[in-house]
């Protein structure tokens, strides 16, 4: 058995916004990865535009630093439950994890999820209590919460003896003492060297590489990211690729890279325990193993949790079709969706009876909305239906996905939140108070009960509430849920909206558009104050006569329209409505555009 003491492989896991990427920033800065005069962006690991805009990590990323003659490979993982598939597969690449917990918020839903995945595969855990300089920080209580969580998740005795490091990633210091407020990251790096096991295995044995992630480069094509589990791999070596479907394929490793700081550096060889990137394998997929041709032994891959929500992606057939998008045909959309599934293991794409419609299933609304936003930025134009939860039958019983919902709101809003969630079949499981007058509530709620709730929650709490959710398994169907209780304001005719038409319509409810916007028949331009849909003529113009009446010709005062984000649009639409997505616009519309056709269908029902 060979031990490589000069290498450590570690992943950083935490709930969303607990400071993973900021911590990696400091470790890179203090290990001398950047030149002293180099200009580096904040949260340098969040490299794509969507991650920077939303302030969340969506894709896992690798980096490496050198400390005390040891190379520490670090994997920064997403913190949102919808991207949990990324966290699950990364666990096989590393020997230990840093579990980041906010010193004020404590254990949150995603902390439970990522920790469970680490404990399941017996990884060594170092607990990092981050943001200890935050007002209201309570490190001692948070450590007690973490211990309770370890016990609840069935940790063994060795795992319960976890080391604790206190840190402020923002200010760049860490310590083994919770009262220290200065210093650097050395105590954390020393803790990694002491507590994370170095890679062990057979360096002279036949080669085995397990691929856990995929990347793409415009010049060299698909890149497999994985770990050398046994033996040594050389640049240009012939290997056998063991596919996930049981077949094998002879391939050649044309280029070999390792991580150094933020870059991939080409190397001639890599050995046991190294995290590597491989190019030259055209149809490589996640979970596959590259073996020595003399000893073909595929490695098992972690089981990825199933998707819980699905949407239909449909070719755009509205009057505005093809005017704004670059890729609009069913072939374009089909190719793009199936390309996404190759790198996004927790997403599913299925073809339907119609050649223009594809069923896409994912972990949650955010998981799907990130795909939609990415596609529209790439020039795609399409329509999506309302998100639906994926039901399944067990022993003849209809089962539906449940979510653990954790809410933190000021005490005076608790009644409004509980009333709304009660009507959505939520059951209160835990309740407590926090310093500063905040109430902590835990509910178990059907996943479909949360569709469309986030915007209501922000309204009910005047933007002061925080809600987080986590998949909590399947339970028997809970019955019908009344979600949106208001109708839509639908356009009567094709044209351009006018101030006069909108002024006469705004009394009917909340408008989503202003004057001068091109509209078509069947397009939704607002939310009606009543429960039924109402058809209005927002293109109506004032008759230009030379008759004037005192008082009636004053300037028209329009209420500013509400601009909906992509997620709000997805939550707003009903089953008979669609969201039209183009690179420049988001439009809501009825499935049946003609008012007469809609009335006929309603009459037949």
PDB file of N, CA and C in Angstrom, residues 3-55:
ATOM      1  N   UNK A   3       1.395   5.413   0.156  1.00  0.00           N
ATOM      2  CA  UNK A   3       0.753   6.604   0.726  1.00  0.00           C
ATOM      3  C   UNK A   3       1.446   7.834   0.153  1.00  0.00           C
ATOM      4  N   UNK A   4       0.671   8.773  -0.398  1.00  0.00           N
ATOM      5  CA  UNK A   4       1.239   9.996  -0.984  1.00  0.00           C
ATOM      6  C   UNK A   4       1.062  11.167  -0.021  1.00  0.00           C
ATOM      7  N   UNK A   5       2.046  11.355   0.858  1.00  0.00           N
ATOM      8  CA  UNK A   5       1.940  12.389   1.890  1.00  0.00           C
ATOM      9  C   UNK A   5       2.007  13.809   1.337  1.00  0.00           C
ATOM     10  N   UNK A   6       2.464  13.951   0.073  1.00  0.00           N
ATOM     11  CA  UNK A   6       2.622  15.304  -0.482  1.00  0.00           C
ATOM     12  C   UNK A   6       1.345  15.809  -1.155  1.00  0.00           C
ATOM     13  N   UNK A   7       0.234  15.072  -1.040  1.00  0.00           N
ATOM     14  CA  UNK A   7      -1.030  15.467  -1.685  1.00  0.00           C
ATOM     15  C   UNK A   7      -2.185  15.364  -0.690  1.00  0.00           C
ATOM     16  N   UNK A   8      -3.106  16.353  -0.740  1.00  0.00           N
ATOM     17  CA  UNK A   8      -4.380  16.269  -0.003  1.00  0.00           C
ATOM     18  C   UNK A   8      -5.495  16.686  -0.961  1.00  0.00           C
ATOM     19  N   UNK A   9      -6.599  15.955  -0.947  1.00  0.00           N
ATOM     20  CA  UNK A   9      -7.766  16.296  -1.776  1.00  0.00           C
ATOM     21  C   UNK A   9      -8.942  16.612  -0.867  1.00  0.00           C
ATOM     22  N   UNK A  10      -9.475  17.821  -0.986  1.00  0.00           N
ATOM     23  CA  UNK A  10     -10.530  18.249  -0.063  1.00  0.00           C
ATOM     24  C   UNK A  10     -11.608  19.025  -0.827  1.00  0.00           C
ATOM     25  N   UNK A  11     -12.869  18.803  -0.437  1.00  0.00           N
ATOM     26  CA  UNK A  11     -13.990  19.572  -1.009  1.00  0.00           C
ATOM     27  C   UNK A  11     -14.532  20.506   0.056  1.00  0.00           C
ATOM     28  N   UNK A  12     -15.039  21.663  -0.375  1.00  0.00           N
ATOM     29  CA  UNK A  12     -15.651  22.608   0.557  1.00  0.00           C
ATOM     30  C   UNK A  12     -17.160  22.541   0.346  1.00  0.00           C
ATOM     31  N   UNK A  13     -17.902  22.174   1.395  1.00  0.00           N
ATOM     32  CA  UNK A  13     -19.355  22.017   1.280  1.00  0.00           C
ATOM     33  C   UNK A  13     -20.046  22.899   2.321  1.00  0.00           C
ATOM     34  N   UNK A  14     -21.202  23.414   1.978  1.00  0.00           N
ATOM     35  CA  UNK A  14     -21.937  24.285   2.908  1.00  0.00           C
ATOM     36  C   UNK A  14     -23.298  24.620   2.330  1.00  0.00           C
ATOM     37  N   UNK A  15     -24.127  25.256   3.163  1.00  0.00           N
ATOM     38  CA  UNK A  15     -25.394  25.826   2.702  1.00  0.00           C
ATOM     39  C   UNK A  15     -25.079  27.032   1.817  1.00  0.00           C
ATOM     40  N   UNK A  16     -26.027  27.400   0.967  1.00  0.00           N
ATOM     41  CA  UNK A  16     -25.816  28.523   0.054  1.00  0.00           C
ATOM     42  C   UNK A  16     -25.526  29.807   0.852  1.00  0.00           C
ATOM     43  N   UNK A  17     -24.530  30.565   0.403  1.00  0.00           N
ATOM     44  CA  UNK A  17     -24.180  31.877   0.968  1.00  0.00           C
ATOM     45  C   UNK A  17     -23.555  31.794   2.360  1.00  0.00           C
ATOM     46  N   UNK A  18     -22.925  30.670   2.700  1.00  0.00           N
ATOM     47  CA  UNK A  18     -22.207  30.605   3.981  1.00  0.00           C
ATOM     48  C   UNK A  18     -20.717  30.902   3.827  1.00  0.00           C
ATOM     49  N   UNK A  19     -20.268  31.237   2.588  1.00  0.00           N
ATOM     50  CA  UNK A  19     -18.910  31.763   2.422  1.00  0.00           C
ATOM     51  C   UNK A  19     -17.885  30.813   1.845  1.00  0.00           C
ATOM     52  N   UNK A  20     -18.314  29.755   1.102  1.00  0.00           N
ATOM     53  CA  UNK A  20     -17.346  28.796   0.532  1.00  0.00           C
ATOM     54  C   UNK A  20     -16.384  29.470  -0.441  1.00  0.00           C
ATOM     55  N   UNK A  21     -16.939  30.183  -1.419  1.00  0.00           N
ATOM     56  CA  UNK A  21     -16.111  30.756  -2.483  1.00  0.00           C
ATOM     57  C   UNK A  21     -15.202  31.852  -1.943  1.00  0.00           C
ATOM     58  N   UNK A  22     -15.680  32.620  -0.951  1.00  0.00           N
ATOM     59  CA  UNK A  22     -14.847  33.653  -0.324  1.00  0.00           C
ATOM     60  C   UNK A  22     -13.677  33.012   0.429  1.00  0.00           C
ATOM     61  N   UNK A  23     -13.925  31.866   1.064  1.00  0.00           N
ATOM     62  CA  UNK A  23     -12.864  31.158   1.791  1.00  0.00           C
ATOM     63  C   UNK A  23     -11.789  30.670   0.810  1.00  0.00           C
ATOM     64  N   UNK A  24     -12.220  30.112  -0.336  1.00  0.00           N
ATOM     65  CA  UNK A  24     -11.260  29.654  -1.346  1.00  0.00           C
ATOM     66  C   UNK A  24     -10.421  30.845  -1.844  1.00  0.00           C
ATOM     67  N   UNK A  25     -11.073  31.998  -2.038  1.00  0.00           N
ATOM     68  CA  UNK A  25     -10.368  33.237  -2.414  1.00  0.00           C
ATOM     69  C   UNK A  25      -9.173  33.494  -1.490  1.00  0.00           C
ATOM     70  N   UNK A  26      -9.445  33.467  -0.187  1.00  0.00           N
ATOM     71  CA  UNK A  26      -8.401  33.781   0.805  1.00  0.00           C
ATOM     72  C   UNK A  26      -7.297  32.734   0.795  1.00  0.00           C
ATOM     73  N   UNK A  27      -7.671  31.465   0.635  1.00  0.00           N
ATOM     74  CA  UNK A  27      -6.654  30.408   0.615  1.00  0.00           C
ATOM     75  C   UNK A  27      -5.737  30.574  -0.611  1.00  0.00           C
ATOM     76  N   UNK A  28      -6.336  30.973  -1.740  1.00  0.00           N
ATOM     77  CA  UNK A  28      -5.532  31.215  -2.946  1.00  0.00           C
ATOM     78  C   UNK A  28      -4.603  32.416  -2.759  1.00  0.00           C
ATOM     79  N   UNK A  29      -5.158  33.512  -2.183  1.00  0.00           N
ATOM     80  CA  UNK A  29      -4.358  34.733  -1.985  1.00  0.00           C
ATOM     81  C   UNK A  29      -3.182  34.469  -1.031  1.00  0.00           C
ATOM     82  N   UNK A  30      -3.482  33.817   0.097  1.00  0.00           N
ATOM     83  CA  UNK A  30      -2.458  33.675   1.141  1.00  0.00           C
ATOM     84  C   UNK A  30      -1.445  32.573   0.846  1.00  0.00           C
ATOM     85  N   UNK A  31      -1.749  31.715  -0.143  1.00  0.00           N
ATOM     86  CA  UNK A  31      -0.781  30.669  -0.487  1.00  0.00           C
ATOM     87  C   UNK A  31       0.166  31.128  -1.596  1.00  0.00           C
ATOM     88  N   UNK A  32       0.014  32.401  -2.032  1.00  0.00           N
ATOM     89  CA  UNK A  32       0.919  32.954  -3.043  1.00  0.00           C
ATOM     90  C   UNK A  32       0.564  32.574  -4.463  1.00  0.00           C
ATOM     91  N   UNK A  33      -0.705  32.193  -4.709  1.00  0.00           N
ATOM     92  CA  UNK A  33      -1.118  31.826  -6.069  1.00  0.00           C
ATOM     93  C   UNK A  33      -1.090  33.037  -6.994  1.00  0.00           C
ATOM     94  N   UNK A  34      -1.468  34.211  -6.471  1.00  0.00           N
ATOM     95  CA  UNK A  34      -1.498  35.430  -7.291  1.00  0.00           C
ATOM     96  C   UNK A  34      -0.230  36.255  -7.041  1.00  0.00           C
ATOM     97  N   UNK A  35       0.210  36.990  -8.052  1.00  0.00           N
ATOM     98  CA  UNK A  35       1.311  37.939  -7.849  1.00  0.00           C
ATOM     99  C   UNK A  35       0.855  39.050  -6.913  1.00  0.00           C
ATOM    100  N   UNK A  36       1.806  39.697  -6.251  1.00  0.00           N
ATOM    101  CA  UNK A  36       1.452  40.740  -5.280  1.00  0.00           C
ATOM    102  C   UNK A  36       0.744  41.923  -5.945  1.00  0.00           C
ATOM    103  N   UNK A  37       1.049  42.166  -7.239  1.00  0.00           N
ATOM    104  CA  UNK A  37       0.421  43.308  -7.917  1.00  0.00           C
ATOM    105  C   UNK A  37      -0.723  42.879  -8.844  1.00  0.00           C
ATOM    106  N   UNK A  38      -1.145  41.609  -8.744  1.00  0.00           N
ATOM    107  CA  UNK A  38      -2.181  41.100  -9.659  1.00  0.00           C
ATOM    108  C   UNK A  38      -3.568  41.554  -9.223  1.00  0.00           C
ATOM    109  N   UNK A  39      -4.337  42.051 -10.203  1.00  0.00           N
ATOM    110  CA  UNK A  39      -5.718  42.456  -9.920  1.00  0.00           C
ATOM    111  C   UNK A  39      -6.619  41.227 -10.025  1.00  0.00           C
ATOM    112  N   UNK A  40      -7.274  40.866  -8.918  1.00  0.00           N
ATOM    113  CA  UNK A  40      -8.118  39.666  -8.904  1.00  0.00           C
ATOM    114  C   UNK A  40      -9.522  40.047  -8.459  1.00  0.00           C
ATOM    115  N   UNK A  41     -10.519  39.541  -9.171  1.00  0.00           N
ATOM    116  CA  UNK A  41     -11.914  39.843  -8.823  1.00  0.00           C
ATOM    117  C   UNK A  41     -12.292  39.139  -7.521  1.00  0.00           C
ATOM    118  N   UNK A  42     -13.292  39.694  -6.835  1.00  0.00           N
ATOM    119  CA  UNK A  42     -13.841  39.005  -5.654  1.00  0.00           C
ATOM    120  C   UNK A  42     -14.527  37.727  -6.098  1.00  0.00           C
ATOM    121  N   UNK A  43     -14.541  36.712  -5.213  1.00  0.00           N
ATOM    122  CA  UNK A  43     -15.154  35.411  -5.526  1.00  0.00           C
ATOM    123  C   UNK A  43     -14.683  34.949  -6.904  1.00  0.00           C
ATOM    124  N   UNK A  44     -13.362  34.841  -7.032  1.00  0.00           N
ATOM    125  CA  UNK A  44     -12.744  34.567  -8.338  1.00  0.00           C
ATOM    126  C   UNK A  44     -13.178  33.213  -8.900  1.00  0.00           C
ATOM    127  N   UNK A  45     -13.603  32.271  -8.031  1.00  0.00           N
ATOM    128  CA  UNK A  45     -14.011  30.946  -8.515  1.00  0.00           C
ATOM    129  C   UNK A  45     -15.372  30.979  -9.205  1.00  0.00           C
ATOM    130  N   UNK A  46     -16.216  31.968  -8.862  1.00  0.00           N
ATOM    131  CA  UNK A  46     -17.513  32.092  -9.549  1.00  0.00           C
ATOM    132  C   UNK A  46     -17.257  32.751 -10.896  1.00  0.00           C
ATOM    133  N   UNK A  47     -16.914  31.926 -11.882  1.00  0.00           N
ATOM    134  CA  UNK A  47     -16.357  32.488 -13.106  1.00  0.00           C
ATOM    135  C   UNK A  47     -17.383  32.843 -14.177  1.00  0.00           C
ATOM    136  N   UNK A  48     -18.583  32.196 -14.170  1.00  0.00           N
ATOM    137  CA  UNK A  48     -19.492  32.562 -15.262  1.00  0.00           C
ATOM    138  C   UNK A  48     -20.447  33.689 -14.852  1.00  0.00           C
ATOM    139  N   UNK A  49     -21.030  34.329 -15.866  1.00  0.00           N
ATOM    140  CA  UNK A  49     -21.825  35.551 -15.636  1.00  0.00           C
ATOM    141  C   UNK A  49     -22.996  35.321 -14.695  1.00  0.00           C
ATOM    142  N   UNK A  50     -23.690  34.190 -14.863  1.00  0.00           N
ATOM    143  CA  UNK A  50     -24.869  33.914 -14.023  1.00  0.00           C
ATOM    144  C   UNK A  50     -24.485  33.789 -12.562  1.00  0.00           C
ATOM    145  N   UNK A  51     -23.331  33.149 -12.285  1.00  0.00           N
ATOM    146  CA  UNK A  51     -22.883  32.992 -10.901  1.00  0.00           C
ATOM    147  C   UNK A  51     -22.568  34.350 -10.284  1.00  0.00           C
ATOM    148  N   UNK A  52     -21.943  35.233 -11.075  1.00  0.00           N
ATOM    149  CA  UNK A  52     -21.596  36.554 -10.553  1.00  0.00           C
ATOM    150  C   UNK A  52     -22.847  37.378 -10.279  1.00  0.00           C
ATOM    151  N   UNK A  53     -23.826  37.314 -11.194  1.00  0.00           N
ATOM    152  CA  UNK A  53     -25.045  38.115 -11.041  1.00  0.00           C
ATOM    153  C   UNK A  53     -25.852  37.671  -9.830  1.00  0.00           C
ATOM    154  N   UNK A  54     -25.974  36.348  -9.646  1.00  0.00           N
ATOM    155  CA  UNK A  54     -26.844  35.829  -8.586  1.00  0.00           C
ATOM    156  C   UNK A  54     -26.112  35.638  -7.267  1.00  0.00           C
ATOM    157  N   UNK A  55     -24.783  35.686  -7.311  1.00  0.00           N
ATOM    158  CA  UNK A  55     -24.019  35.527  -6.076  1.00  0.00           C
ATOM    159  C   UNK A  55     -24.053  34.113  -5.535  1.00  0.00           C
TER     160      UNK A  55
END
